[in-house]
Structures are given as C-alpha cells and as structure tokens.
C-alpha cells in the first residue's frame, strides 16, 4: 500500500485535526464524538444544515462547512457511515431554533444511522435524501445512490438557508435540486482502503468499471477501456435518458474526479461533455471541474448535470466560504 | 435462563476470537460485493465492548444489553452498526421489567430481529444478516418452547446459522450496498450473514462448554 | 495506460479548451500560439505577470490566472517547457505599458526559452527565477529546481502588482519571496506521460523516491517506504537546514499533493508538519493544503515553508480570483 | 558547398526516419535520467519541418536555416527545442551575406555550436548534446581545412559523433534535467547526445549516398 500513513487506526483522527487546523479560520473540530462545525455559528433563527457520511470522499463533506453551505458534518470511518451519536451531538451543537436539515446520501448505512439520530433528536428536523446516480434504474430495490450531485444540493440549500428560508422550504428545495440532478461515473482503477492495504478489486489494463458508486466497489459492469469521447457519450446518454433536457435549457455541468485523475484529464472530459450538450442546444450556464467527491485514490470520474432556473442560478452564485468552495466573499 | 451477565466478558471474547480468526475471509466477502469494511467495523465495536467488559458484567441483562447496543451503535458505523445496535437495544427493551428466563430471552431475541427488519426495511431472502438472524430466532423459539436440552438447542442454532449463511450464496442482494451490483452478487456469500453466523456459533459454543453437562 | 484520453496528440489542446470554457468568467484561451490570459485585462500601468512551463502540473499555472495573481500563462506540452513564441505573444497581448515580469521555474528548458523570449520582447521586462527545491544542494551545478513554492511567489507578487508596485519592486519582491521559501517532496509512485503510455520509472511496493522534482523523474535516491511521521521529519529537517527558522517566526505552511494523493493523506501530512514546526515555536500563520503543483497522476507530496512578515501576510491575504485560488472577492 | 537547399527535404526525411527507428531506445534513455519526452519533442519539430519541406527547399541557405531554426524553436519546446533552434538560427546568421562553400559551412556550424554553448551555459564533458556537437564541429573544420574527400569527411564525422555519444556514458550530468540525479546518471547515455548523433549520422549518410563518387 503506497500511502502517507502512520497506522490506519489513527489516520482519520489525525487527518481531521490537520483539516481543522489548516482551515481554522472557517471550521472547528469536535473530537468526542467526531463532528466539524462552522467556527462562526449561524445566526439564531437560521435553519442549520448537517451532512455526513463515510470518510475518504474529501473534500466532501468537510470541505463544504462554512458560510453559505453546511453548518456541520459528521465524518464516519473510511467508507463507513457515521454513527447516530455524532449526528445528534452535531445537531445539538449547531441548532439555532429554526430546525435541522439532514442531507443524507442514499446508502443503507447512512440512511439508518441518520434515521436513528433524527428519531433521537428532540427538535424540528427534516431529511433530504440525495439519490442522483443514474447508473442504477429508478426502480432499484433501495433506490439510487447519492454521489457527486450531493454538493450541488448542499450548496443551493445552503444559500437558501442563509437567506432565511424555513425548514419546509429548505427541505422542498433540497428535494427539487436532487430531482433536477443526475450523475454517473466510471472507474479506471479501484482504490485502496488503508485498513485493508490492498485494492478493493482488480481491473485489467484494458478494462474499466461502468456505473460505479463512490466507495471503491465495482460498478454495474466491467467493460473494455474506451476513448474519452466514447466514455463521455455513454455517460451523457444515461443522464439524457433521465433528465431529458430540452434545447435552451440552462444547466450546471459538474465534472468530478474520483481522487486519482489529474485535472488535465478532467478538463478534457469537461470539454467533450460540454460539446455533447451544447450540440443539443443546452446552455451551460455554470461549471464545476475538479476532485470534489472522491473515492480515496481511485482513478475515474463522473459527470453531473443539474437543470437550472433563475432561482437555482442565484442560489449557486450566492456567496460561499468553505475550505473547498469559495466565492463572493 | 440461569446465566447472569457475568458470562458476557467470556462471550465477547469468544466473538472477538472468531471474528479475528475469520477476518481475512469475511473481508474478501465484503470486498467482492461490498466495500470491504465490515470486519474492521465490527472489530471497532468488539474492542469497545472488550474495554467495557467488566462494567457490563456487573449490571443486569436489561442494562447490559442496552449498553452493548448503544456501544455498537456509536462505534461500529455503517449498515451493520445501526442494525446490531438496534438488535441489542430492542432486546433490552423487550426484557424490561421482566424476570429473564429462557423463553423470555428467546422472545427478546425475536423482538430484536423484528426491530432489525424494521430498521433495515428488509426481510429474509434479501442476502443480508437477516438470513441468519431470522432462522436463528425461530430456532431459539422452537427449542425454548420444546424445552430442549441446552446443548441440543445450542447445536441446533449453530446448524441453523450455518445453513442461513450458505443460503445467501444463491440469493440476489436487494438490500444494502451489495444490491447495487445486481446479478454480480450471485455466487457470493453475504459478509454480514457470515459474521452473524460466526458470532452466533461462537456464543453457542462458549455457552455449551460452560454449561453443566445435561 | 489508464487515462481518460482520445489520442495523446490532442489531449493538451482539448484540455486547455475545456479549462477555458469551464472558467470562461475568468480566462480566455489563445490558440496559436497557446497562451491563457485574463478575460478582464489589467488596468493600464499595472505590471503584468507571465508564467508558464510544461503542462501536467495543473492547476499550476493556468489555475492561477486572474485578478490578484497572473496575467497570462504559457502552457507547454506535457512536462515540456513552452516555446519563446508563446511567451512573446502572451507578453504582447497583456502588456500594459509598465513592464512584464516573467516568473520562471528553474529548469534548463524553461530558463532558455523564457530567456529567448525576453531577448525578443522589445519592452521593459524582468525575470524572477524560482528555485525553492531544497532536495538539491544550493551549490548544484545549475541551481535548484522551482517546485511548489512557485505559486506562493506568484500569489504575493500578483497582489503587489495589483496594488501598483512597479517592475523593479515586483522583481525584488519575487526574489525575496523565493529566498524565504523552501520545498521538498517525496514520490510514492511514478506517473505516466500520456505520449509514452507507461510509468517513467518503476518503484518497488516498499520503496519511495526522496527529493523528487515535478516531472515524474526519479529523485535524489530511492529509499524504503517509511511512516508518514518519519517522512515528514525528514522533509521538515531539510527545510529547517535551509531556512533555519527561529521561535516566534510566522510561516506559511503549504502541503502539496502531486496529483494522485488524496486529501485525507495530505491533511495527515499537514497535521504532522504543523506539529513539527509548532514544537519549534513557529507560528503557522497561513496554510494551504491540496493538489496544486502536480505531476499528472503521481502519488506523492511536498512540504513548502515560507517565512512571513507583515507585508507578506498582507500580500497573501489580498483578494485573488483565479480558477484554483480564490478569496476576498 | 555544391549542394543547394533543395536537398533539405531528403535530409529532413532521413532525420525523421532515424528518430522514428530509434524512438524507443532514446525514450528509454530520457526516462532513465530525464523525463522521457525528448523523442516526442523532436518529432513534433521534425513533423513541422516536413510540413514545410517544399517551402524550405525553395529558399537560400540563410533563409532555409533561419526557417528551420525558428520552426524548431516554436514547436519542439523543452531544453532541446531552444538549443536546436539556437543552433540553426546562429548558422543562418553566420552565413548571411556570404557565398556558401564548404569552409564557410563548417564555420557556420562551429558558430552554431558556440551559440548552443552560450545559450545552454554548457561545454563539453557535461553529458549533453554538446558532447556530440562540439567534436562534430571540430571534425567538420578539420576536413574542410584539409580538403578531404567528401565521403571520407562524412565517414569521419559519423565516427566522431558515435564516439561522442558513447563518451557521455561515464560522465556525470551537470547540465539539464539529468543533473538533478547526480551520481545516478553514471552508466547512462545522454538522450540529447544520442539524437544529435543519430541526426548527424543520418544526414551524413544521406549526403554520402547522394554525392557523386569521388
Ligand atoms: N437493509 C439491511 N437490512 C439488513 N442487513 C443489512 C442491510 N443493509 C446491509 N445489511 C448487512 O450489513 C452488511 C454490511 O455491513 P458493513 O459492511 O459493516 O456496512 P456497509 O454496507 O455500510 O459498508 C451486509 O453484508 C448485510 O448483511
Ligand atoms: N544546458 C544544456 N546545454 C546543452 N544541452 C542541454 C542542456 N540542457 C539539456 N540539454 C540537452 O537536452 C536534452 C534533453 O532534451 P529534452 O528532453 O527535449 O528537454 P527537457 O530536458 O526539457 O525535457 C538532454 O539530453 C541534453 O542533451
Ligand atoms: Mg461501508
Ligand atoms: Mg461494508
Ligand atoms: Mg521535458
Ligand atoms: Mg526530456
């Protein structure tokens, strides 16, 4: 295993400490139990947003704590959902009396643990379940996974909450953004979970995994490695099937790397994806390219498209001050 | 039930040993159709229980099971953490204000498994730990009702758990992370079912060896 | 080769087009010859800053074009210095009459090509040579390489130029920041140059390269893989030897990933490095953690320390609006 | 010099062929102690020259060499691009306003190599292309002064270039990217020296085969 690490057991906590120290102007780390919250608490009466999930997807979610986005996040062990006591403690720490919105990626572990926390939390709360991964059919037994679209939900709802939207409005907006968003990814390599020390799966030199999640697992199928253009066409096709965007539609195009894919390749994918959708008459009104929702050191990438309207554009453009996304302030 | 929570440290140790011994195999199962963290998750919880062994041994069953449940809930994480946490917390709740005997213990376990089904929105046949837990609960009920000898009853639950995990091999996963792989899950055992079986078997064997000969 | 790519020949240009499109609010791409410049030109009378170098280090340098930092950059082929015609065209395009400052990393190819351009450019200009890599002795035959400290020079001089510093002041400041900065890196894997299709070198499962540059070449020596703490101690020691920082000294600590190392590991390194220097009484006044000066998909990282004073802190904090660094606006 | 620039397309083709044929070997040299891009860099320049072959053939030596130099300068990149660009531009400058003959051509080449030394701040013995270019320039001078037969003179420069590249094997690199590797460069040939030799040899052989028998 080629990693910067002392022992797997202390990696997460030391790394969280490093993150909190490097961004001490924005966040604060709570150690027992683990959660990260804004240094500057939200104003009383603001709906607070809490997300979380397994670690190993950085900058998701810790990199999105701050003004205009999340109020707190609960990092679990690597690829392991956090536990209810974390969410409960985080909720109690940041609640400003206007309710707590949990933003949860649709995985059994995350859903159940957040559910337990929500049941234990004795104040108004609601949950937005993100399930933007269109590599699975909409009818999948437990629904689709939440992947790179999550940060778009977090950004837009974060802006609305900052502007004073109430809990019901935040919940409704989160569901709406989630509905307007579709993602799909492909992996060129597996990744290595530190505690295990070897890649989760093996892929031949000329193979790739189509339709992967973000936990280093295999995807829907192993297919021959293809050119960037062919890959983009397939991914874009799956997204088009879902969203069926019409000419003239404004969209946010997010090209996300899984951690081991350099920017030069992500910008190539962006260029090809933008061509695909511009050819169909779409207006790429906003863009985001980079490694945002990662699977440790996995080489691979996903495309995410969100259908925009005036309101969503305004929410996307609203000031945000987090470790990983910052503009307007 | 003529055993007190004083036996718990020994059972926790037995569970720790079996998971340790089979760690590599289970990890391979979870890497094949999951994300590979199941053993590490469980071990985090087991270590936390070991650290609390003495304390747990000195309370009553209601307190002990509640403590075990909450500890697992807050240390294991993942799908299995919430489910095992739920199992023990629900068992504790079911035993509240009642004297503990064999039938009540079997009822409590059945109640715990029901809570796992609810929490996981899952049932038998979905290639999860429930494919071991559900038949194990039934086996416990049956032998409690029939007042079978303890050894016989323990042997029976061990066989049931083994059959349960083996049955997951040809199931299509429809719950949990493995469900994302669809057909690709056929032919693989479920990791959570496997650890449920390992733990049940280890506990049964520890109880059998510590029980007076029937 | 596991990459998103059509053919190696078109990767750079398509990727540049994607970059420019994704950041069309900040930059503009010139195609023949290749350079990227600010969409919004600098005010007349502002010293303009031009950098460049081989591609494959993204976001360096293209991600640093914009208000408060660079005016233009010249991307060469992957790991290959750009050519004089690019620099000349860029200089002519962005010159605002107050002179051009070329910021050049110390590599034979970059130095010679920028030198030729500077000789051809018929307007006032100066060059800052960045050579922050302390893995080489100061007496090295051609001097030390420029590595991750380059962005710090670019950020601070960019702020000064924006504030109206003249060419001589910008040049002097650049030299001063360079002098106050030391970096050193270690590679856990090689990287794969697309045109070659295989890793530049092989490393055993238990080996690492100590003292590497940023072009995927081998470093000073191949040594056994060590724990993160041991690695940080060695890197920090080399930096301490060079800068000899005294207790009470304020510093900027930059932990840079080489492209294939996930944030969770970089934050661990940051935590360990911060501990090292805090133990010595230094004040870590500013921090930057991420993949900024990369070698394609190489796994590895470098530490950079810059000794700060009030002026440098102010320049670091000044507003910047680029694709990869943004704050204060 | 009784050859006109009309021969250039043939020489460019000869250079293209030899680099193509030896690409793998040279890349391995540059991967061992450099960054592996040297052949790709050169080929970009050679392809650009091929695209301009016809045009280049129709001008005089001053114009042709200038065009070659500027094309290499703006297409090759890296250390070698600026150096080869400099070589040809300086050769062109040296031939300006003079009739071209064998001595003057040898002088121009020597002048070009001097400019490369200046641009690279390098000299013989530093494990670079100069370890081929410097002795090649001397060989050209010697045979021009001695008015040796063309074939003999060409054979001599080929031998000199081969000896030059071989000599880099035991040199410590002190210039260019390889210098960063210090002692680790011992035992490896320099990639730039190798391509300089390949190109000189290919040109010499093309000239020899096209020359009338002496
Ligand atoms: N909805 C569910 N109901 C019952 N058991 C489940 C459910 N989801 C997952 N499991 C069990 O949990 C196991 C996985 O646990 P673990 O690996 O610790 O968590 P995760 O899947 O979050 O990585 C599966 O093998 C399965 O037996
Ligand atoms: N300062 C120098 N003087 C002369 N030749 C040099 C110098 N630096 C590099 N070279 C030559 O250039 C070759 C490398 O060229 P190339 O790989 O194209 O560029 P880069 O080193 O920028 O990747 C070396 O093998 C060496 O022969
Ligand atoms: Mg997991
Ligand atoms: Mg798992
Ligand atoms: Mg190069
Ligand atoms: Mg090279």
PDB file of C-alpha atoms in Angstrom, chain A residues 47-213:
ATOM      1  CA  UNK A  47     -32.171  26.565   9.536  1.00  0.00           C
ATOM      2  CA  UNK A  48     -28.967  24.576  10.013  1.00  0.00           C
ATOM      3  CA  UNK A  49     -27.701  22.012   7.532  1.00  0.00           C
ATOM      4  CA  UNK A  50     -25.939  18.850   8.634  1.00  0.00           C
ATOM      5  CA  UNK A  51     -24.453  16.309   6.324  1.00  0.00           C
ATOM      6  CA  UNK A  52     -22.009  13.481   6.741  1.00  0.00           C
ATOM      7  CA  UNK A  53     -21.096  10.056   5.570  1.00  0.00           C
ATOM      8  CA  UNK A  54     -18.110   7.806   5.383  1.00  0.00           C
ATOM      9  CA  UNK A  55     -14.728   9.483   5.062  1.00  0.00           C
ATOM     10  CA  UNK A  56     -12.482   9.034   2.034  1.00  0.00           C
ATOM     11  CA  UNK A  57     -14.571  11.325  -0.186  1.00  0.00           C
ATOM     12  CA  UNK A  58     -12.766  14.544   0.711  1.00  0.00           C
ATOM     13  CA  UNK A  59     -13.339  17.398   0.211  1.00  0.00           C
ATOM     14  CA  UNK A  60     -16.951  16.101   0.522  1.00  0.00           C
ATOM     15  CA  UNK A  61     -18.355  16.855   3.116  1.00  0.00           C
ATOM     16  CA  UNK A  62     -15.925  18.543   5.477  1.00  0.00           C
ATOM     17  CA  UNK A  63     -14.736  20.913   2.755  1.00  0.00           C
ATOM     18  CA  UNK A  64     -18.257  22.308   2.457  1.00  0.00           C
ATOM     19  CA  UNK A  65     -18.716  23.517   6.015  1.00  0.00           C
ATOM     20  CA  UNK A  66     -18.928  27.270   6.233  1.00  0.00           C
ATOM     21  CA  UNK A  67     -20.937  30.341   5.418  1.00  0.00           C
ATOM     22  CA  UNK A  68     -23.459  29.695   2.660  1.00  0.00           C
ATOM     23  CA  UNK A  69     -23.253  25.931   2.778  1.00  0.00           C
ATOM     24  CA  UNK A  70     -23.205  23.392   5.648  1.00  0.00           C
ATOM     25  CA  UNK A  71     -23.315  24.112   9.370  1.00  0.00           C
ATOM     26  CA  UNK A  72     -21.824  20.811  10.477  1.00  0.00           C
ATOM     27  CA  UNK A  73     -20.733  17.455   9.118  1.00  0.00           C
ATOM     28  CA  UNK A  74     -20.239  14.050  10.707  1.00  0.00           C
ATOM     29  CA  UNK A  75     -17.333  12.130   9.218  1.00  0.00           C
ATOM     30  CA  UNK A  76     -17.539   8.362   9.612  1.00  0.00           C
ATOM     31  CA  UNK A  77     -14.648   5.979   9.322  1.00  0.00           C
ATOM     32  CA  UNK A  78     -13.388   5.491   5.784  1.00  0.00           C
ATOM     33  CA  UNK A  79     -16.310   4.445   3.567  1.00  0.00           C
ATOM     34  CA  UNK A  80     -18.333   3.734   6.726  1.00  0.00           C
ATOM     35  CA  UNK A  81     -21.334   5.787   7.646  1.00  0.00           C
ATOM     36  CA  UNK A  82     -21.027   7.831  10.820  1.00  0.00           C
ATOM     37  CA  UNK A  83     -22.963   6.904  13.934  1.00  0.00           C
ATOM     38  CA  UNK A  84     -26.111   8.438  15.432  1.00  0.00           C
ATOM     39  CA  UNK A  85     -24.314   9.928  18.425  1.00  0.00           C
ATOM     40  CA  UNK A  86     -22.212  12.058  16.065  1.00  0.00           C
ATOM     41  CA  UNK A  87     -25.252  13.425  14.275  1.00  0.00           C
ATOM     42  CA  UNK A  88     -27.097  14.019  17.496  1.00  0.00           C
ATOM     43  CA  UNK A  89     -24.194  15.887  19.058  1.00  0.00           C
ATOM     44  CA  UNK A  90     -23.675  17.931  15.896  1.00  0.00           C
ATOM     45  CA  UNK A  91     -27.373  18.806  15.710  1.00  0.00           C
ATOM     46  CA  UNK A  92     -27.439  19.874  19.336  1.00  0.00           C
ATOM     47  CA  UNK A  93     -24.308  21.940  18.852  1.00  0.00           C
ATOM     48  CA  UNK A  94     -25.436  23.947  15.836  1.00  0.00           C
ATOM     49  CA  UNK A  95     -29.235  24.106  16.126  1.00  0.00           C
ATOM     50  CA  UNK A  96     -30.395  27.715  16.073  1.00  0.00           C
ATOM     51  CA  UNK A  97     -34.015  27.075  16.900  1.00  0.00           C
ATOM     52  CA  UNK A  98     -35.290  27.019  13.325  1.00  0.00           C
ATOM     53  CA  UNK A  99     -34.771  23.314  12.743  1.00  0.00           C
ATOM     54  CA  UNK A 100     -32.139  20.974  11.395  1.00  0.00           C
ATOM     55  CA  UNK A 101     -31.979  19.705   7.846  1.00  0.00           C
ATOM     56  CA  UNK A 102     -30.047  16.466   7.439  1.00  0.00           C
ATOM     57  CA  UNK A 103     -28.634  15.952   3.943  1.00  0.00           C
ATOM     58  CA  UNK A 104     -28.032  12.255   3.503  1.00  0.00           C
ATOM     59  CA  UNK A 105     -26.659  10.256   0.594  1.00  0.00           C
ATOM     60  CA  UNK A 106     -28.824   7.232  -0.068  1.00  0.00           C
ATOM     61  CA  UNK A 107     -26.834   4.303   1.337  1.00  0.00           C
ATOM     62  CA  UNK A 108     -28.311   1.803   3.792  1.00  0.00           C
ATOM     63  CA  UNK A 109     -25.784   2.685   6.496  1.00  0.00           C
ATOM     64  CA  UNK A 110     -26.141   6.439   6.171  1.00  0.00           C
ATOM     65  CA  UNK A 111     -29.910   6.302   5.941  1.00  0.00           C
ATOM     66  CA  UNK A 112     -30.313   4.092   9.006  1.00  0.00           C
ATOM     67  CA  UNK A 113     -27.831   5.958  11.176  1.00  0.00           C
ATOM     68  CA  UNK A 114     -29.245   9.367  10.297  1.00  0.00           C
ATOM     69  CA  UNK A 115     -32.722   7.989  10.857  1.00  0.00           C
ATOM     70  CA  UNK A 116     -31.813   6.841  14.349  1.00  0.00           C
ATOM     71  CA  UNK A 117     -30.304  10.241  15.084  1.00  0.00           C
ATOM     72  CA  UNK A 118     -33.358  12.045  13.765  1.00  0.00           C
ATOM     73  CA  UNK A 119     -35.573   9.900  15.990  1.00  0.00           C
ATOM     74  CA  UNK A 120     -33.418  10.756  18.997  1.00  0.00           C
ATOM     75  CA  UNK A 121     -33.193  14.475  18.213  1.00  0.00           C
ATOM     76  CA  UNK A 122     -35.936  16.298  20.058  1.00  0.00           C
ATOM     77  CA  UNK A 123     -36.316  19.362  17.894  1.00  0.00           C
ATOM     78  CA  UNK A 124     -37.790  20.062  14.462  1.00  0.00           C
ATOM     79  CA  UNK A 125     -35.820  18.365  11.708  1.00  0.00           C
ATOM     80  CA  UNK A 126     -36.176  17.034   8.206  1.00  0.00           C
ATOM     81  CA  UNK A 127     -34.065  14.963   5.862  1.00  0.00           C
ATOM     82  CA  UNK A 128     -33.182  15.359   2.197  1.00  0.00           C
ATOM     83  CA  UNK A 129     -32.139  12.068   0.660  1.00  0.00           C
ATOM     84  CA  UNK A 130     -29.781  12.521  -2.297  1.00  0.00           C
ATOM     85  CA  UNK A 131     -30.010   9.820  -4.963  1.00  0.00           C
ATOM     86  CA  UNK A 132     -28.579  11.282  -8.150  1.00  0.00           C
ATOM     87  CA  UNK A 133     -26.737   8.229  -9.506  1.00  0.00           C
ATOM     88  CA  UNK A 134     -28.463   7.238 -12.729  1.00  0.00           C
ATOM     89  CA  UNK A 135     -26.278   4.198 -13.298  1.00  0.00           C
ATOM     90  CA  UNK A 136     -28.996   2.360 -11.407  1.00  0.00           C
ATOM     91  CA  UNK A 137     -32.620   2.153 -12.560  1.00  0.00           C
ATOM     92  CA  UNK A 138     -35.017   4.441 -10.732  1.00  0.00           C
ATOM     93  CA  UNK A 139     -36.834   1.323  -9.590  1.00  0.00           C
ATOM     94  CA  UNK A 140     -33.801  -0.135  -7.847  1.00  0.00           C
ATOM     95  CA  UNK A 141     -34.806  -2.042  -4.694  1.00  0.00           C
ATOM     96  CA  UNK A 142     -33.360   0.521  -2.296  1.00  0.00           C
ATOM     97  CA  UNK A 143     -33.303   3.450  -4.664  1.00  0.00           C
ATOM     98  CA  UNK A 144     -30.343   5.058  -6.320  1.00  0.00           C
ATOM     99  CA  UNK A 145     -27.146   6.095  -4.586  1.00  0.00           C
ATOM    100  CA  UNK A 146     -26.192   9.646  -3.713  1.00  0.00           C
ATOM    101  CA  UNK A 147     -22.978  10.686  -5.449  1.00  0.00           C
ATOM    102  CA  UNK A 148     -21.377  13.872  -6.807  1.00  0.00           C
ATOM    103  CA  UNK A 149     -24.672  15.744  -7.082  1.00  0.00           C
ATOM    104  CA  UNK A 150     -24.755  15.944  -3.302  1.00  0.00           C
ATOM    105  CA  UNK A 151     -22.554  19.019  -3.187  1.00  0.00           C
ATOM    106  CA  UNK A 152     -24.912  20.831  -5.532  1.00  0.00           C
ATOM    107  CA  UNK A 153     -27.822  20.156  -3.196  1.00  0.00           C
ATOM    108  CA  UNK A 154     -25.689  21.275  -0.254  1.00  0.00           C
ATOM    109  CA  UNK A 155     -24.589  24.475  -2.000  1.00  0.00           C
ATOM    110  CA  UNK A 156     -28.017  25.574  -3.154  1.00  0.00           C
ATOM    111  CA  UNK A 157     -29.900  24.700   0.025  1.00  0.00           C
ATOM    112  CA  UNK A 158     -27.056  26.280   1.985  1.00  0.00           C
ATOM    113  CA  UNK A 159     -27.600  29.534   0.137  1.00  0.00           C
ATOM    114  CA  UNK A 160     -31.352  29.390   0.726  1.00  0.00           C
ATOM    115  CA  UNK A 161     -30.932  28.720   4.437  1.00  0.00           C
ATOM    116  CA  UNK A 162     -28.514  31.613   4.681  1.00  0.00           C
ATOM    117  CA  UNK A 163     -31.127  33.819   3.028  1.00  0.00           C
ATOM    118  CA  UNK A 164     -33.695  32.862   5.636  1.00  0.00           C
ATOM    119  CA  UNK A 165     -35.697  30.015   4.091  1.00  0.00           C
ATOM    120  CA  UNK A 166     -37.547  27.970   6.702  1.00  0.00           C
ATOM    121  CA  UNK A 167     -37.176  24.252   7.292  1.00  0.00           C
ATOM    122  CA  UNK A 168     -40.003  23.218   5.000  1.00  0.00           C
ATOM    123  CA  UNK A 169     -38.709  25.447   2.214  1.00  0.00           C
ATOM    124  CA  UNK A 170     -35.176  24.100   2.623  1.00  0.00           C
ATOM    125  CA  UNK A 171     -36.423  20.522   2.542  1.00  0.00           C
ATOM    126  CA  UNK A 172     -38.548  21.199  -0.548  1.00  0.00           C
ATOM    127  CA  UNK A 173     -35.671  22.948  -2.295  1.00  0.00           C
ATOM    128  CA  UNK A 174     -33.283  20.098  -1.494  1.00  0.00           C
ATOM    129  CA  UNK A 175     -35.702  17.590  -2.983  1.00  0.00           C
ATOM    130  CA  UNK A 176     -36.160  19.777  -6.035  1.00  0.00           C
ATOM    131  CA  UNK A 177     -32.426  20.174  -6.679  1.00  0.00           C
ATOM    132  CA  UNK A 178     -31.954  16.448  -6.186  1.00  0.00           C
ATOM    133  CA  UNK A 179     -34.698  15.764  -8.719  1.00  0.00           C
ATOM    134  CA  UNK A 180     -33.103  18.158 -11.210  1.00  0.00           C
ATOM    135  CA  UNK A 181     -29.713  16.455 -10.881  1.00  0.00           C
ATOM    136  CA  UNK A 182     -28.303  13.319 -12.475  1.00  0.00           C
ATOM    137  CA  UNK A 183     -24.835  11.817 -12.191  1.00  0.00           C
ATOM    138  CA  UNK A 184     -22.959   8.780 -13.454  1.00  0.00           C
ATOM    139  CA  UNK A 185     -19.362   7.700 -13.087  1.00  0.00           C
ATOM    140  CA  UNK A 186     -16.746   5.340 -14.426  1.00  0.00           C
ATOM    141  CA  UNK A 187     -13.672   3.960 -12.675  1.00  0.00           C
ATOM    142  CA  UNK A 188     -10.353   3.207 -14.332  1.00  0.00           C
ATOM    143  CA  UNK A 189      -8.841   1.693 -11.187  1.00  0.00           C
ATOM    144  CA  UNK A 190     -10.025   0.563  -7.794  1.00  0.00           C
ATOM    145  CA  UNK A 191      -8.821   2.275  -4.642  1.00  0.00           C
ATOM    146  CA  UNK A 192      -7.065   1.019  -1.562  1.00  0.00           C
ATOM    147  CA  UNK A 193      -8.814   1.287   1.802  1.00  0.00           C
ATOM    148  CA  UNK A 194      -5.997   1.929   4.322  1.00  0.00           C
ATOM    149  CA  UNK A 195      -7.234  -0.607   6.866  1.00  0.00           C
ATOM    150  CA  UNK A 196      -7.184  -3.316   4.215  1.00  0.00           C
ATOM    151  CA  UNK A 197      -3.978  -2.404   2.457  1.00  0.00           C
ATOM    152  CA  UNK A 198      -4.897  -3.721  -0.945  1.00  0.00           C
ATOM    153  CA  UNK A 199      -7.181  -2.564  -3.765  1.00  0.00           C
ATOM    154  CA  UNK A 200     -10.853  -3.432  -3.323  1.00  0.00           C
ATOM    155  CA  UNK A 201     -10.928  -5.046  -6.765  1.00  0.00           C
ATOM    156  CA  UNK A 202      -8.631  -5.747  -9.658  1.00  0.00           C
ATOM    157  CA  UNK A 203      -9.169  -4.369 -13.139  1.00  0.00           C
ATOM    158  CA  UNK A 204      -7.325  -5.477 -16.250  1.00  0.00           C
ATOM    159  CA  UNK A 205      -5.099  -2.981 -18.048  1.00  0.00           C
ATOM    160  CA  UNK A 206      -7.781  -2.644 -20.722  1.00  0.00           C
ATOM    161  CA  UNK A 207     -10.869  -2.642 -18.549  1.00  0.00           C
ATOM    162  CA  UNK A 208     -12.955  -0.109 -16.728  1.00  0.00           C
ATOM    163  CA  UNK A 209     -15.934  -0.220 -14.383  1.00  0.00           C
ATOM    164  CA  UNK A 210     -19.023   1.487 -15.733  1.00  0.00           C
ATOM    165  CA  UNK A 211     -21.546   2.909 -13.299  1.00  0.00           C
ATOM    166  CA  UNK A 212     -19.601   2.970 -10.048  1.00  0.00           C
ATOM    167  CA  UNK A 213     -20.505   4.476  -6.723  1.00  0.00           C
TER     168      UNK A 213
END
